[in-house]
mmCIF file of C-alpha atoms and ligand atoms in Angstrom:
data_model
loop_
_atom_site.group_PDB
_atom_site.id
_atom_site.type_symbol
_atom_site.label_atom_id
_atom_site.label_comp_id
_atom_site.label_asym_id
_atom_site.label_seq_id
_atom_site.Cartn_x
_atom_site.Cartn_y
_atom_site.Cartn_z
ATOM 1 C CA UNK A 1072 115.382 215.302 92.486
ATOM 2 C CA UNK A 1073 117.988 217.823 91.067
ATOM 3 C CA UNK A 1074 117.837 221.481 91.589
ATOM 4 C CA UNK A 1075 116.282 221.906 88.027
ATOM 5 C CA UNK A 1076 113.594 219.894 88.209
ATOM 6 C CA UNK A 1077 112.872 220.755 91.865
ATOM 7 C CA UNK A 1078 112.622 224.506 91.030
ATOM 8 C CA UNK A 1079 110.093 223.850 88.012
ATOM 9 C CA UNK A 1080 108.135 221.556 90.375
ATOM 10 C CA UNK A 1081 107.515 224.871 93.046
ATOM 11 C CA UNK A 1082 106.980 226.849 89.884
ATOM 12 C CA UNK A 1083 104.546 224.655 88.885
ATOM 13 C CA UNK A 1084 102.743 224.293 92.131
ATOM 14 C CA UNK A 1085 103.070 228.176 92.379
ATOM 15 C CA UNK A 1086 101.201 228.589 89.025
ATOM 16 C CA UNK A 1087 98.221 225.875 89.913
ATOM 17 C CA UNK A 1088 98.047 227.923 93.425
ATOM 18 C CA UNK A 1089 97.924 231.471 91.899
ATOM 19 C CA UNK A 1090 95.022 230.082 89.414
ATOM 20 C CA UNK A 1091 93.077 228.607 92.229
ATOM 21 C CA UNK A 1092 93.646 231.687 94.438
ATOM 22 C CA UNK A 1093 91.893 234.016 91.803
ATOM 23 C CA UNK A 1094 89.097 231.958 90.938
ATOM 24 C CA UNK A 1095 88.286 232.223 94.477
ATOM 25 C CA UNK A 1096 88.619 235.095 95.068
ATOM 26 C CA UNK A 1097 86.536 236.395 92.240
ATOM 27 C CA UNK A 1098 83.735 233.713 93.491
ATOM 28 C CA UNK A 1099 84.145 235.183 96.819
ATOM 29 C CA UNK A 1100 84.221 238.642 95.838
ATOM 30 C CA UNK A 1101 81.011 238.397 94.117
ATOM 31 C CA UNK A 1102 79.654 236.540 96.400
ATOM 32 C CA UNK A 1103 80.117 239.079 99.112
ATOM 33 C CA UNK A 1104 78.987 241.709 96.452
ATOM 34 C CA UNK A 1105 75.997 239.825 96.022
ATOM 35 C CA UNK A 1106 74.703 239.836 99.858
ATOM 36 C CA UNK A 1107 71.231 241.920 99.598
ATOM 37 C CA UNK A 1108 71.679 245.289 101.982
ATOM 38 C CA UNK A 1109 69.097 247.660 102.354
ATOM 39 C CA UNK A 1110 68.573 249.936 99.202
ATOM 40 C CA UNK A 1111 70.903 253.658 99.055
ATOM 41 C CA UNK A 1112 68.842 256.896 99.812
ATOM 42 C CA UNK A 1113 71.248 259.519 100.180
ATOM 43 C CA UNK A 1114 74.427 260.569 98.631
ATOM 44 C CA UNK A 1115 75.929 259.363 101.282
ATOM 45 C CA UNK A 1116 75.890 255.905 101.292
ATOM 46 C CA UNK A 1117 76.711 255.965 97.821
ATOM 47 C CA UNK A 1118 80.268 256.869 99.323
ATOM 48 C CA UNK A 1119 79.837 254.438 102.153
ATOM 49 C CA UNK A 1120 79.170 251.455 100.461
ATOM 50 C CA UNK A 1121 82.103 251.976 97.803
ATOM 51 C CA UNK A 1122 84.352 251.834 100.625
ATOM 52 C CA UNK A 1123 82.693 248.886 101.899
ATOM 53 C CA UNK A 1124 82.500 247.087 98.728
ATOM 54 C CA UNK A 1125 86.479 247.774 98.485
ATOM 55 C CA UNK A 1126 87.099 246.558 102.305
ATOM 56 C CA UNK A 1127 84.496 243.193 101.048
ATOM 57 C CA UNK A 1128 87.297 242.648 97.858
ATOM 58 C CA UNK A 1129 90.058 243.159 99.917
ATOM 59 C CA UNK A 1130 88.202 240.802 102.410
ATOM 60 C CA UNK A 1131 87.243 238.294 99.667
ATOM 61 C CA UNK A 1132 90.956 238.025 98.260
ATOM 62 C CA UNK A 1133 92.424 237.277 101.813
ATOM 63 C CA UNK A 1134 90.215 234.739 102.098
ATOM 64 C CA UNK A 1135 91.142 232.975 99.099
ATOM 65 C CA UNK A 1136 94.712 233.078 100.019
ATOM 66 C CA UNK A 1137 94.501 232.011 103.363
ATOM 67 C CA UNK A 1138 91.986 228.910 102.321
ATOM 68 C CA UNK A 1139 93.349 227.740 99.201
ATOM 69 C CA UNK A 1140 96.939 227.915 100.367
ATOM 70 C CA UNK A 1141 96.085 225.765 103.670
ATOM 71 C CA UNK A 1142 93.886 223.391 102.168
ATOM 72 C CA UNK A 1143 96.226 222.473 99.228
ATOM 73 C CA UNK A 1144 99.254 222.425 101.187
ATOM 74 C CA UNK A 1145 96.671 219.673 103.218
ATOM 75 C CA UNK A 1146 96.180 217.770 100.433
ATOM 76 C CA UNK A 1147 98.713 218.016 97.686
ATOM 77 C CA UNK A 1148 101.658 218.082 100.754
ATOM 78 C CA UNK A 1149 100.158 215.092 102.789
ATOM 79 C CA UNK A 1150 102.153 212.198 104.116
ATOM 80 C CA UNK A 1151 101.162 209.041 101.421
ATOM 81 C CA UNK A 1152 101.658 205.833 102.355
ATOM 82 C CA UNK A 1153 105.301 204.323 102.601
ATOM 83 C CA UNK A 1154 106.385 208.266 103.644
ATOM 84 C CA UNK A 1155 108.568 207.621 106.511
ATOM 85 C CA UNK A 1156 110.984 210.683 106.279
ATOM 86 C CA UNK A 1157 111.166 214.109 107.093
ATOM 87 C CA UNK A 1158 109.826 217.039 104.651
ATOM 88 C CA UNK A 1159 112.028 219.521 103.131
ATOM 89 C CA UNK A 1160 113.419 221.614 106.127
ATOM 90 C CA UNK A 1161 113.447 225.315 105.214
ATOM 91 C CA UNK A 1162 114.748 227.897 107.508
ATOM 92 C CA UNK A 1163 113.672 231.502 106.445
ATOM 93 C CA UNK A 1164 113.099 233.504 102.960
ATOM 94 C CA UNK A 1165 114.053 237.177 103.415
ATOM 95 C CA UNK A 1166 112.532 238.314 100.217
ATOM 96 C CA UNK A 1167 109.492 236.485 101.233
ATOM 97 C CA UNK A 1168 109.017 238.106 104.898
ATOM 98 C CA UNK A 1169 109.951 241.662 103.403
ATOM 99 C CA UNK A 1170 106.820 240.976 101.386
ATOM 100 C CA UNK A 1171 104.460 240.115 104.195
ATOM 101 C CA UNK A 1172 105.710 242.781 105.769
ATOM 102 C CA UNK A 1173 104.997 245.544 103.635
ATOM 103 C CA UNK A 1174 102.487 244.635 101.635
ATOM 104 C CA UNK A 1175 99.804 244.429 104.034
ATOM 105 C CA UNK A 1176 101.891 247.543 105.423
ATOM 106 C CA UNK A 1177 100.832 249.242 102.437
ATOM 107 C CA UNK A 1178 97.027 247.829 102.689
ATOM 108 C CA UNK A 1179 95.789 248.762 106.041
ATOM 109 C CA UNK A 1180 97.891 252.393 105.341
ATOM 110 C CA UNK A 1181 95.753 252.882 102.329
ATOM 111 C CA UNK A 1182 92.573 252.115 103.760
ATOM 112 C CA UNK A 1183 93.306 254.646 106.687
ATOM 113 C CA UNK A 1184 93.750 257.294 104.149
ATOM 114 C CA UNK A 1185 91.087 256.160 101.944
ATOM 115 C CA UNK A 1186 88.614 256.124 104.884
ATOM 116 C CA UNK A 1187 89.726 259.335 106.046
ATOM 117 C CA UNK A 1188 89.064 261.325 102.898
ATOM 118 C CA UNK A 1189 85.920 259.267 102.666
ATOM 119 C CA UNK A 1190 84.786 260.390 106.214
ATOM 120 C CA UNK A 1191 85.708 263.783 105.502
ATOM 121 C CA UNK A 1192 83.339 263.941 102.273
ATOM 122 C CA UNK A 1193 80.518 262.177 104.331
ATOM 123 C CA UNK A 1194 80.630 264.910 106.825
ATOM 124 C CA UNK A 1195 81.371 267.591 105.040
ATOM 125 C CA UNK A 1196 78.985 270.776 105.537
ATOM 126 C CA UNK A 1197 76.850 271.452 101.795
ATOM 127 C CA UNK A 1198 75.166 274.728 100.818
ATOM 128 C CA UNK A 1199 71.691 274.991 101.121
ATOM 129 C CA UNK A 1200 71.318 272.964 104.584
ATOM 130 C CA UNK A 1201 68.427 272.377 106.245
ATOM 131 C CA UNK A 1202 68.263 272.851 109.797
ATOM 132 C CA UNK A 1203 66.760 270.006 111.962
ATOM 133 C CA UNK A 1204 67.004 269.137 115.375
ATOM 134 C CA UNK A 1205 66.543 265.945 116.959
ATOM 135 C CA UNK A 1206 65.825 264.747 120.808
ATOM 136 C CA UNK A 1207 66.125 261.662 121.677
ATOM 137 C CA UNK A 1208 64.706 260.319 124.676
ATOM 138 C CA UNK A 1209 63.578 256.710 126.943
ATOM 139 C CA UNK A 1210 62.123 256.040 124.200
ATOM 140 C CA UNK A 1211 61.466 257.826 121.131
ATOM 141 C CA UNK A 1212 62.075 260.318 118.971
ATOM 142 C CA UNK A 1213 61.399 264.035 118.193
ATOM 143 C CA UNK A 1214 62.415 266.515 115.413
ATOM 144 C CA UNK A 1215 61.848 270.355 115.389
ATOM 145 C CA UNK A 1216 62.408 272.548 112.146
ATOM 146 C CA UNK A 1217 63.767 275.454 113.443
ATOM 147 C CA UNK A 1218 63.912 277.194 109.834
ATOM 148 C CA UNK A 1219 60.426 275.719 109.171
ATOM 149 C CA UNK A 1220 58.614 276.932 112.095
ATOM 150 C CA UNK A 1221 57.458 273.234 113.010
ATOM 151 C CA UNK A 1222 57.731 271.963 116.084
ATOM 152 C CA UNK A 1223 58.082 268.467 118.007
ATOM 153 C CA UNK A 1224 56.873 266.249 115.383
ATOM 154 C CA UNK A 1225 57.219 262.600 115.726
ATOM 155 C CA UNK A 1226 58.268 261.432 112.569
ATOM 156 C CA UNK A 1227 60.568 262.896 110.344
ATOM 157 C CA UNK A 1228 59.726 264.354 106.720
ATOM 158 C CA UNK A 1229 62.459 265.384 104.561
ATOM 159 C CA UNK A 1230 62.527 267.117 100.933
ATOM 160 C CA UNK A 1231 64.422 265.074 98.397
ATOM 161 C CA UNK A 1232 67.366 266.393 97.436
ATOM 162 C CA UNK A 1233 67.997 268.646 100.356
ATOM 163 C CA UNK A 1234 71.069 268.283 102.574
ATOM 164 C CA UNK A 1235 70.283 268.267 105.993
ATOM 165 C CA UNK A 1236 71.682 268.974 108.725
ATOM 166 C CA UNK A 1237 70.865 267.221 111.645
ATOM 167 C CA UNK A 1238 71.894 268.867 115.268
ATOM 168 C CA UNK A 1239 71.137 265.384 117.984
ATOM 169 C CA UNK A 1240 70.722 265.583 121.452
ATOM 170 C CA UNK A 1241 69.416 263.460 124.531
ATOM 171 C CA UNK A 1242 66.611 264.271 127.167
ATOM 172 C CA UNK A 1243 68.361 261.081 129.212
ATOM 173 C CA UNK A 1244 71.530 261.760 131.718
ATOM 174 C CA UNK A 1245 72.068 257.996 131.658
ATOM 175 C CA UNK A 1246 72.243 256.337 128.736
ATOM 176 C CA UNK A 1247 73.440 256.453 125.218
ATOM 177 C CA UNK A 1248 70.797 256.474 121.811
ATOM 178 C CA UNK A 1249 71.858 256.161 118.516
ATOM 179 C CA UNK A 1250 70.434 258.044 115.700
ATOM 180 C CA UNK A 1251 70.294 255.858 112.253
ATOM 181 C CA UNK A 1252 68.607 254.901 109.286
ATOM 182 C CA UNK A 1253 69.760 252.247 107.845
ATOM 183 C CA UNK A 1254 69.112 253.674 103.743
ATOM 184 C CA UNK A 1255 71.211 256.568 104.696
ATOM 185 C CA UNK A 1256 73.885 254.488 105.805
ATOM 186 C CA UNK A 1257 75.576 256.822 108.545
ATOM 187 C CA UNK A 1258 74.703 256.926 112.184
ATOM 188 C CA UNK A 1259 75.318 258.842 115.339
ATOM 189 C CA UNK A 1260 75.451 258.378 119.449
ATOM 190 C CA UNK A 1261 73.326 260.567 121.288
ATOM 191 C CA UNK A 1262 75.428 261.241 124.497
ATOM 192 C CA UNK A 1263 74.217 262.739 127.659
ATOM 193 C CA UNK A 1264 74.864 266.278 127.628
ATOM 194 C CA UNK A 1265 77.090 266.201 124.412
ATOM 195 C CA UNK A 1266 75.395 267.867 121.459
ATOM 196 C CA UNK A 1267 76.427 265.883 118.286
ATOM 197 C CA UNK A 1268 75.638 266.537 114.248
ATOM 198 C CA UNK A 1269 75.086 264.891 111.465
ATOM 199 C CA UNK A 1270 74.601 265.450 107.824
ATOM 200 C CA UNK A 1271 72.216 263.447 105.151
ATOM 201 C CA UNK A 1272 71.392 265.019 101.862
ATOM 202 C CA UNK A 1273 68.239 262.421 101.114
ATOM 203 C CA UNK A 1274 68.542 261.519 97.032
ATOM 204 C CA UNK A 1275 65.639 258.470 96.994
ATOM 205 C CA UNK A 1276 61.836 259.644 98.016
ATOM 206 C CA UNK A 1277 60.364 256.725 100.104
ATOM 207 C CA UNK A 1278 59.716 255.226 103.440
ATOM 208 C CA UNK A 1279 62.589 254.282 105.666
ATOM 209 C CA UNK A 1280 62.876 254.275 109.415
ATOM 210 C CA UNK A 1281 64.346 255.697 112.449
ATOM 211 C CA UNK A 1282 66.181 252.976 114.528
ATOM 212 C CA UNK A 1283 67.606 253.389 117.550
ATOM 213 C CA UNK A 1284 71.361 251.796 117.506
ATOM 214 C CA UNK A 1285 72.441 251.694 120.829
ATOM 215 C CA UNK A 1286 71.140 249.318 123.646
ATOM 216 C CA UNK A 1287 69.528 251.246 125.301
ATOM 217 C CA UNK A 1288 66.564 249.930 127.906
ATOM 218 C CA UNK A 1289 63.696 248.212 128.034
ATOM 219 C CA UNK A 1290 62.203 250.228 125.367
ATOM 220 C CA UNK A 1291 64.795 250.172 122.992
ATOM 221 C CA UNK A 1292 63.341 247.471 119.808
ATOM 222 C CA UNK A 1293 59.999 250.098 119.888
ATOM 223 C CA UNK A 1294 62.368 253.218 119.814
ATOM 224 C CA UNK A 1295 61.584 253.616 116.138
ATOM 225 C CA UNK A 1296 60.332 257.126 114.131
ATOM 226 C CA UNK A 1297 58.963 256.870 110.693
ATOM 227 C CA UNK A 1298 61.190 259.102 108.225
ATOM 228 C CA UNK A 1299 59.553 260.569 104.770
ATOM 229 C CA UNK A 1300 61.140 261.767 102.177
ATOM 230 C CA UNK A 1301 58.915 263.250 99.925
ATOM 231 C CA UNK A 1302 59.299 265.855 96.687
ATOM 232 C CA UNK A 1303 59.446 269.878 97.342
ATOM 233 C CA UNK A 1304 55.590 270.470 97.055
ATOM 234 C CA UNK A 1305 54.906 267.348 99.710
ATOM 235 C CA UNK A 1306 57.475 268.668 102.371
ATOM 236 C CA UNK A 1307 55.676 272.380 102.051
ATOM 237 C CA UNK A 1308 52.100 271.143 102.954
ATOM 238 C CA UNK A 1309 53.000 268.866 105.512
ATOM 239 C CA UNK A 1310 54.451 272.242 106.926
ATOM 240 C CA UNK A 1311 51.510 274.201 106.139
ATOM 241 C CA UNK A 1312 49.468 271.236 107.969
ATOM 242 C CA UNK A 1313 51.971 271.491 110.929
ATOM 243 C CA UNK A 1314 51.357 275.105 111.610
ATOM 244 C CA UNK A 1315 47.354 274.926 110.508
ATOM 245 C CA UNK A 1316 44.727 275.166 113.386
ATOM 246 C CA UNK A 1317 43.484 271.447 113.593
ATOM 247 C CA UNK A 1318 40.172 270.244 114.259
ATOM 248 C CA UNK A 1319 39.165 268.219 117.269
ATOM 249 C CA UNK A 1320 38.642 265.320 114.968
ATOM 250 C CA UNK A 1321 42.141 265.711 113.658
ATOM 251 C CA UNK A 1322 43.151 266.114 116.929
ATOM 252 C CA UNK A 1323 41.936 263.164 118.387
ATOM 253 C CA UNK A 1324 43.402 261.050 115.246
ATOM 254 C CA UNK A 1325 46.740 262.702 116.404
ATOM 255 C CA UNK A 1326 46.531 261.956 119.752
ATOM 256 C CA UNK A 1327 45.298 258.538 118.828
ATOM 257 C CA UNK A 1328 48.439 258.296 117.258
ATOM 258 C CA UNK A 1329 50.853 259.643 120.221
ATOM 259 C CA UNK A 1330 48.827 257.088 122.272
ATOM 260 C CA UNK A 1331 51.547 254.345 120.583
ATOM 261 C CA UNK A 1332 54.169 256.591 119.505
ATOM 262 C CA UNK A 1333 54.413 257.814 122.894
ATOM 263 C CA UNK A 1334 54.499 254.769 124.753
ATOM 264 C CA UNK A 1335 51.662 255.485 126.491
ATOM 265 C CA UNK A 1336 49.961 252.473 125.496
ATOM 266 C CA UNK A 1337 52.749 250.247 127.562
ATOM 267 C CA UNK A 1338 50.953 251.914 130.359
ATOM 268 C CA UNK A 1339 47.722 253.196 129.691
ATOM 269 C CA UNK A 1340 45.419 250.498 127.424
ATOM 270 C CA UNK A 1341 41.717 251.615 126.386
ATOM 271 C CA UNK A 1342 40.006 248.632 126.613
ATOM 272 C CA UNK A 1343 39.241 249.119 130.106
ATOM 273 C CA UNK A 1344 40.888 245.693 130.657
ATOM 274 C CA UNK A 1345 41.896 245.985 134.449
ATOM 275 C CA UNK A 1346 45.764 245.151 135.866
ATOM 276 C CA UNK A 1347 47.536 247.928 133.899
ATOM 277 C CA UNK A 1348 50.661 249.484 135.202
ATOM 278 C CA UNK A 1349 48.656 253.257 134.765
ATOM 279 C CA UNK A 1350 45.008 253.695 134.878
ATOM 280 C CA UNK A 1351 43.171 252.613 131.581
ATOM 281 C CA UNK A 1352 42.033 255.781 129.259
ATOM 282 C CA UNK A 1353 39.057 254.246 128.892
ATOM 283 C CA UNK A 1354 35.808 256.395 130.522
ATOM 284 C CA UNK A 1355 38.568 258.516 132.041
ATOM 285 C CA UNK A 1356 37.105 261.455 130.948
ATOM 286 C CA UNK A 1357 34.795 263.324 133.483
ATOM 287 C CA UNK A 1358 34.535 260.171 135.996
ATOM 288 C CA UNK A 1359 35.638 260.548 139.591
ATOM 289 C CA UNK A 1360 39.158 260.179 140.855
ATOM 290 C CA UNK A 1361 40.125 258.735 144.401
ATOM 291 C CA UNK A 1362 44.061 260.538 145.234
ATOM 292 C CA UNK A 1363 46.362 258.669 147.306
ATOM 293 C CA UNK A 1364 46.944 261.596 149.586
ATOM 294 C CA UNK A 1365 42.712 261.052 150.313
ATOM 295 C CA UNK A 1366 41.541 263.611 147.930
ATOM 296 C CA UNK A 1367 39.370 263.270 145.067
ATOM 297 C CA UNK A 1368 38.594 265.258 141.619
ATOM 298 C CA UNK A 1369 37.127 265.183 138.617
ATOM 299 C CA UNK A 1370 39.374 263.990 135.379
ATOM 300 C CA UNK A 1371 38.430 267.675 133.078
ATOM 301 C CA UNK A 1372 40.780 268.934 130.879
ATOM 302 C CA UNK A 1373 42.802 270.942 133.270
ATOM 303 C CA UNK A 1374 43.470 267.518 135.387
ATOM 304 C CA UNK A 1375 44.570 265.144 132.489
ATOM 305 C CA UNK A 1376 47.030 268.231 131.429
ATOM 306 C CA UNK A 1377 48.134 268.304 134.397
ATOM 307 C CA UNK A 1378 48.446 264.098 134.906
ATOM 308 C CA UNK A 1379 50.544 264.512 131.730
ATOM 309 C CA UNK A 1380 53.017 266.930 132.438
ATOM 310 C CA UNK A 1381 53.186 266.657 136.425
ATOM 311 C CA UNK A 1382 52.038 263.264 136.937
ATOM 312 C CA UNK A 1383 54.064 262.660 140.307
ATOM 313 C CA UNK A 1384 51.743 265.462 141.835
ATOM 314 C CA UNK A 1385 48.862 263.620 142.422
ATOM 315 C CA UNK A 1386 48.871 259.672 142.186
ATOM 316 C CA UNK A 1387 45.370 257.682 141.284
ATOM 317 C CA UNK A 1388 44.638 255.657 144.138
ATOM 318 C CA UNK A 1389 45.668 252.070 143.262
ATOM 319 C CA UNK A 1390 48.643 252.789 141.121
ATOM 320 C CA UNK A 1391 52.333 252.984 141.615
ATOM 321 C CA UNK A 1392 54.158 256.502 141.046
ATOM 322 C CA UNK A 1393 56.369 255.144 137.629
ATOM 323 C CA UNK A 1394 55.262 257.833 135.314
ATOM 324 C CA UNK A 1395 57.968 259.803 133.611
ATOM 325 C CA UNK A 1396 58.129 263.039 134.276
ATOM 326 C CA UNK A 1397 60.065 264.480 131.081
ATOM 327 C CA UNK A 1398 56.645 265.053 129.063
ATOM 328 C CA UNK A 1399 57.096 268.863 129.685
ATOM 329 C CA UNK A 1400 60.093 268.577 127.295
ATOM 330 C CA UNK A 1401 58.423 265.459 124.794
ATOM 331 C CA UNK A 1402 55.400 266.787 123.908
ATOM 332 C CA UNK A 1403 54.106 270.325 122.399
ATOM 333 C CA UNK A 1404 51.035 271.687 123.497
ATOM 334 C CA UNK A 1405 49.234 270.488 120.860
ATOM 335 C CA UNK A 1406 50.295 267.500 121.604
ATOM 336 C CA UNK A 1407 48.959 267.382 124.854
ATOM 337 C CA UNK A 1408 45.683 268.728 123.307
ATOM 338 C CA UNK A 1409 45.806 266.002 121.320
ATOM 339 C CA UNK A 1410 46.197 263.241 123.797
ATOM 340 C CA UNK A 1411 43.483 264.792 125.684
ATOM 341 C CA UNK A 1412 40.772 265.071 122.827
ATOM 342 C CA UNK A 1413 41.931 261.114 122.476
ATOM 343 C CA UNK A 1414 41.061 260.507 125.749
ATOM 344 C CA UNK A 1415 37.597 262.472 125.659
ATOM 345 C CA UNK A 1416 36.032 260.018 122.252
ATOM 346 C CA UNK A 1417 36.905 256.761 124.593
ATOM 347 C CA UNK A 1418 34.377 256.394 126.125
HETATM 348 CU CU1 CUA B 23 67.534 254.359 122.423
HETATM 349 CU CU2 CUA B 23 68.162 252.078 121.946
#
């Protein structure tokens, strides 16, 4: 083969290569594209998922090159039968490794700035925050309202529209929580005795969840909050209802509630079944205790309050002393009074 014909041969073979490598790496592309993710509900992971739809093309082209390179090379390249020889023996191509130098030089520089700027705008402080604050804790969730006036709730309920401005901390010394939902698209550790922000302005009114993202114990798949975001009108009676004297009724619903938002139900069942690791809630109320220290009372008000938030003090006869003792800190007082007006309709 003479020089001529040889160089319009690796033209040609260039050409056919270039083809293949952007037909698939459009097919890839949109096939990445394509991958269902959960749906956007704040402004965001509008921003976030650009930049990981660009990192996905960037993704789906490399993998085009890489593939269709290797596999024709395989096949168009292979030894055919009668081949004894040796291929063509080429020793370096400066143009060519100035190329793979800087190019993806230039990539992977780009991509630092671009996710940069994009992690400044995702953080970035807005006007018109709302305050909340979050405690995590083995293993759940609580949010107060500071600016609201509501207190300790267990799930979170959030006006559309409104940036918020999450301030995260953890009740645990030893291990790490994560605070995420997966619509809003950003997250955030919870780290022993390291306050830590974060900032969602909510733009979709739905239903989402409260995952924690970070391994985190026995308890971590239930360490889930339920997270509302409602219109203007919605988020100012569920405030209202917050702050409202409740009903015994209501309170019992509430406490129902707490009963497996709590975790107490991992502990406490009220069926009465025996073999639970805590005594069962069921006929608690008013029967006789027997104390492991010998002593003996009556379960009234005053001594489930008292179970709850200083539960180490006196131990049921029976039962092993594995309560935790953080409830002081977990639940309000009307959540207590809750749990306790629970107790008193199981009968
Ligand atoms: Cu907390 Cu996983």
């Amino acid at each position: 083969m003479d020089q001529g014909t040889q160089r319009r041969s690796y033209r040609r073979h260039f050409i056919i290569v270039s083809i293949l490598v952007a037909i698939v790496a459009i097919i890839s592309i949109v096939g990445l594209w394509a991958v269902p993710t959960f749906p956007i509900a704040s402004t965001q992971a509008i921003t976030v998922d650009w930049l990981f739809d660009l990192h996905l093309a960037v993704i789906g082209f490399l993998f085009a090159l890489v593939m269709v390179f290797m596999l024709y090379i395989l096949f168009v390249f292979r030894r055919r039968p009668g081949e004894e020889g040796d291929g063509d023996h080429f020793e370096g191509n400066t143009r060519l490794e100035i190329i793979w130098t800087v190019v993806p030089l230039i990539v992977v520089l780009s991509f630092g700035v671009i996710g940069a700027v994009t992690l400044r705008d995702v953080t970035a402080a807005q006007a018109n925050e709302m305050t909340v604050n979050v405690t995590a804790f083995s293993f759940g969730w609580q949010f107060d309202y500071p600016e609201q006036g509501v207190e300790k709730a267990t799930a979170l309920k959030l006006p559309v529209g409104r940036p918020v401005h999450f301030k995260l901390k953890s009740l645990d010394q030893d291990v790490i929580h994560s605070f995420y939902v997966a619509e809003f698209r950003v997250k955030q550790d919870l780290v022993p005795g390291v306050p830590t922000e974060l900032r969602v302005t909510p733009n979709v009114e739905g239903a989402y969840r409260v995952r924690c993202n970070e391994l985190c114990g026995t308890g971590h798949t239930n360490m889930l909050a339920d997270v509302a975001v409602v219109n203007q009108a919605d988020f100012d009676a569920w405030v209202a209802e917050q702050k409202a004297a409740v009903s015994p009724e209501r309170l019992a619903a509430m406490g129902q509630e707490l009963h497996a938002s709590q975790g107490c139900i991992a502990c406490h069942n009220v069926t009465g079944e025996p073999g639970g690791v805590g005594p069962t809630w069921k006929g608690l109320y008013g029967s006789e205790r027997q104390f492991t220290d010998g002593t003996s009372g009556v379960a009234d008000d005053a001594y489930l309050r008292s179970s709850i938030l200083a539960s180490q003090e006196r131990i049921v006869a029976g039962f092993a002393p594995v309560m935790p003792q953080n409830y002081a800190d977990v639940l309000s007082d009307q959540q207590v009074a809750a749990l306790i007006e629970y107790i008193k309709t199981l009968k």
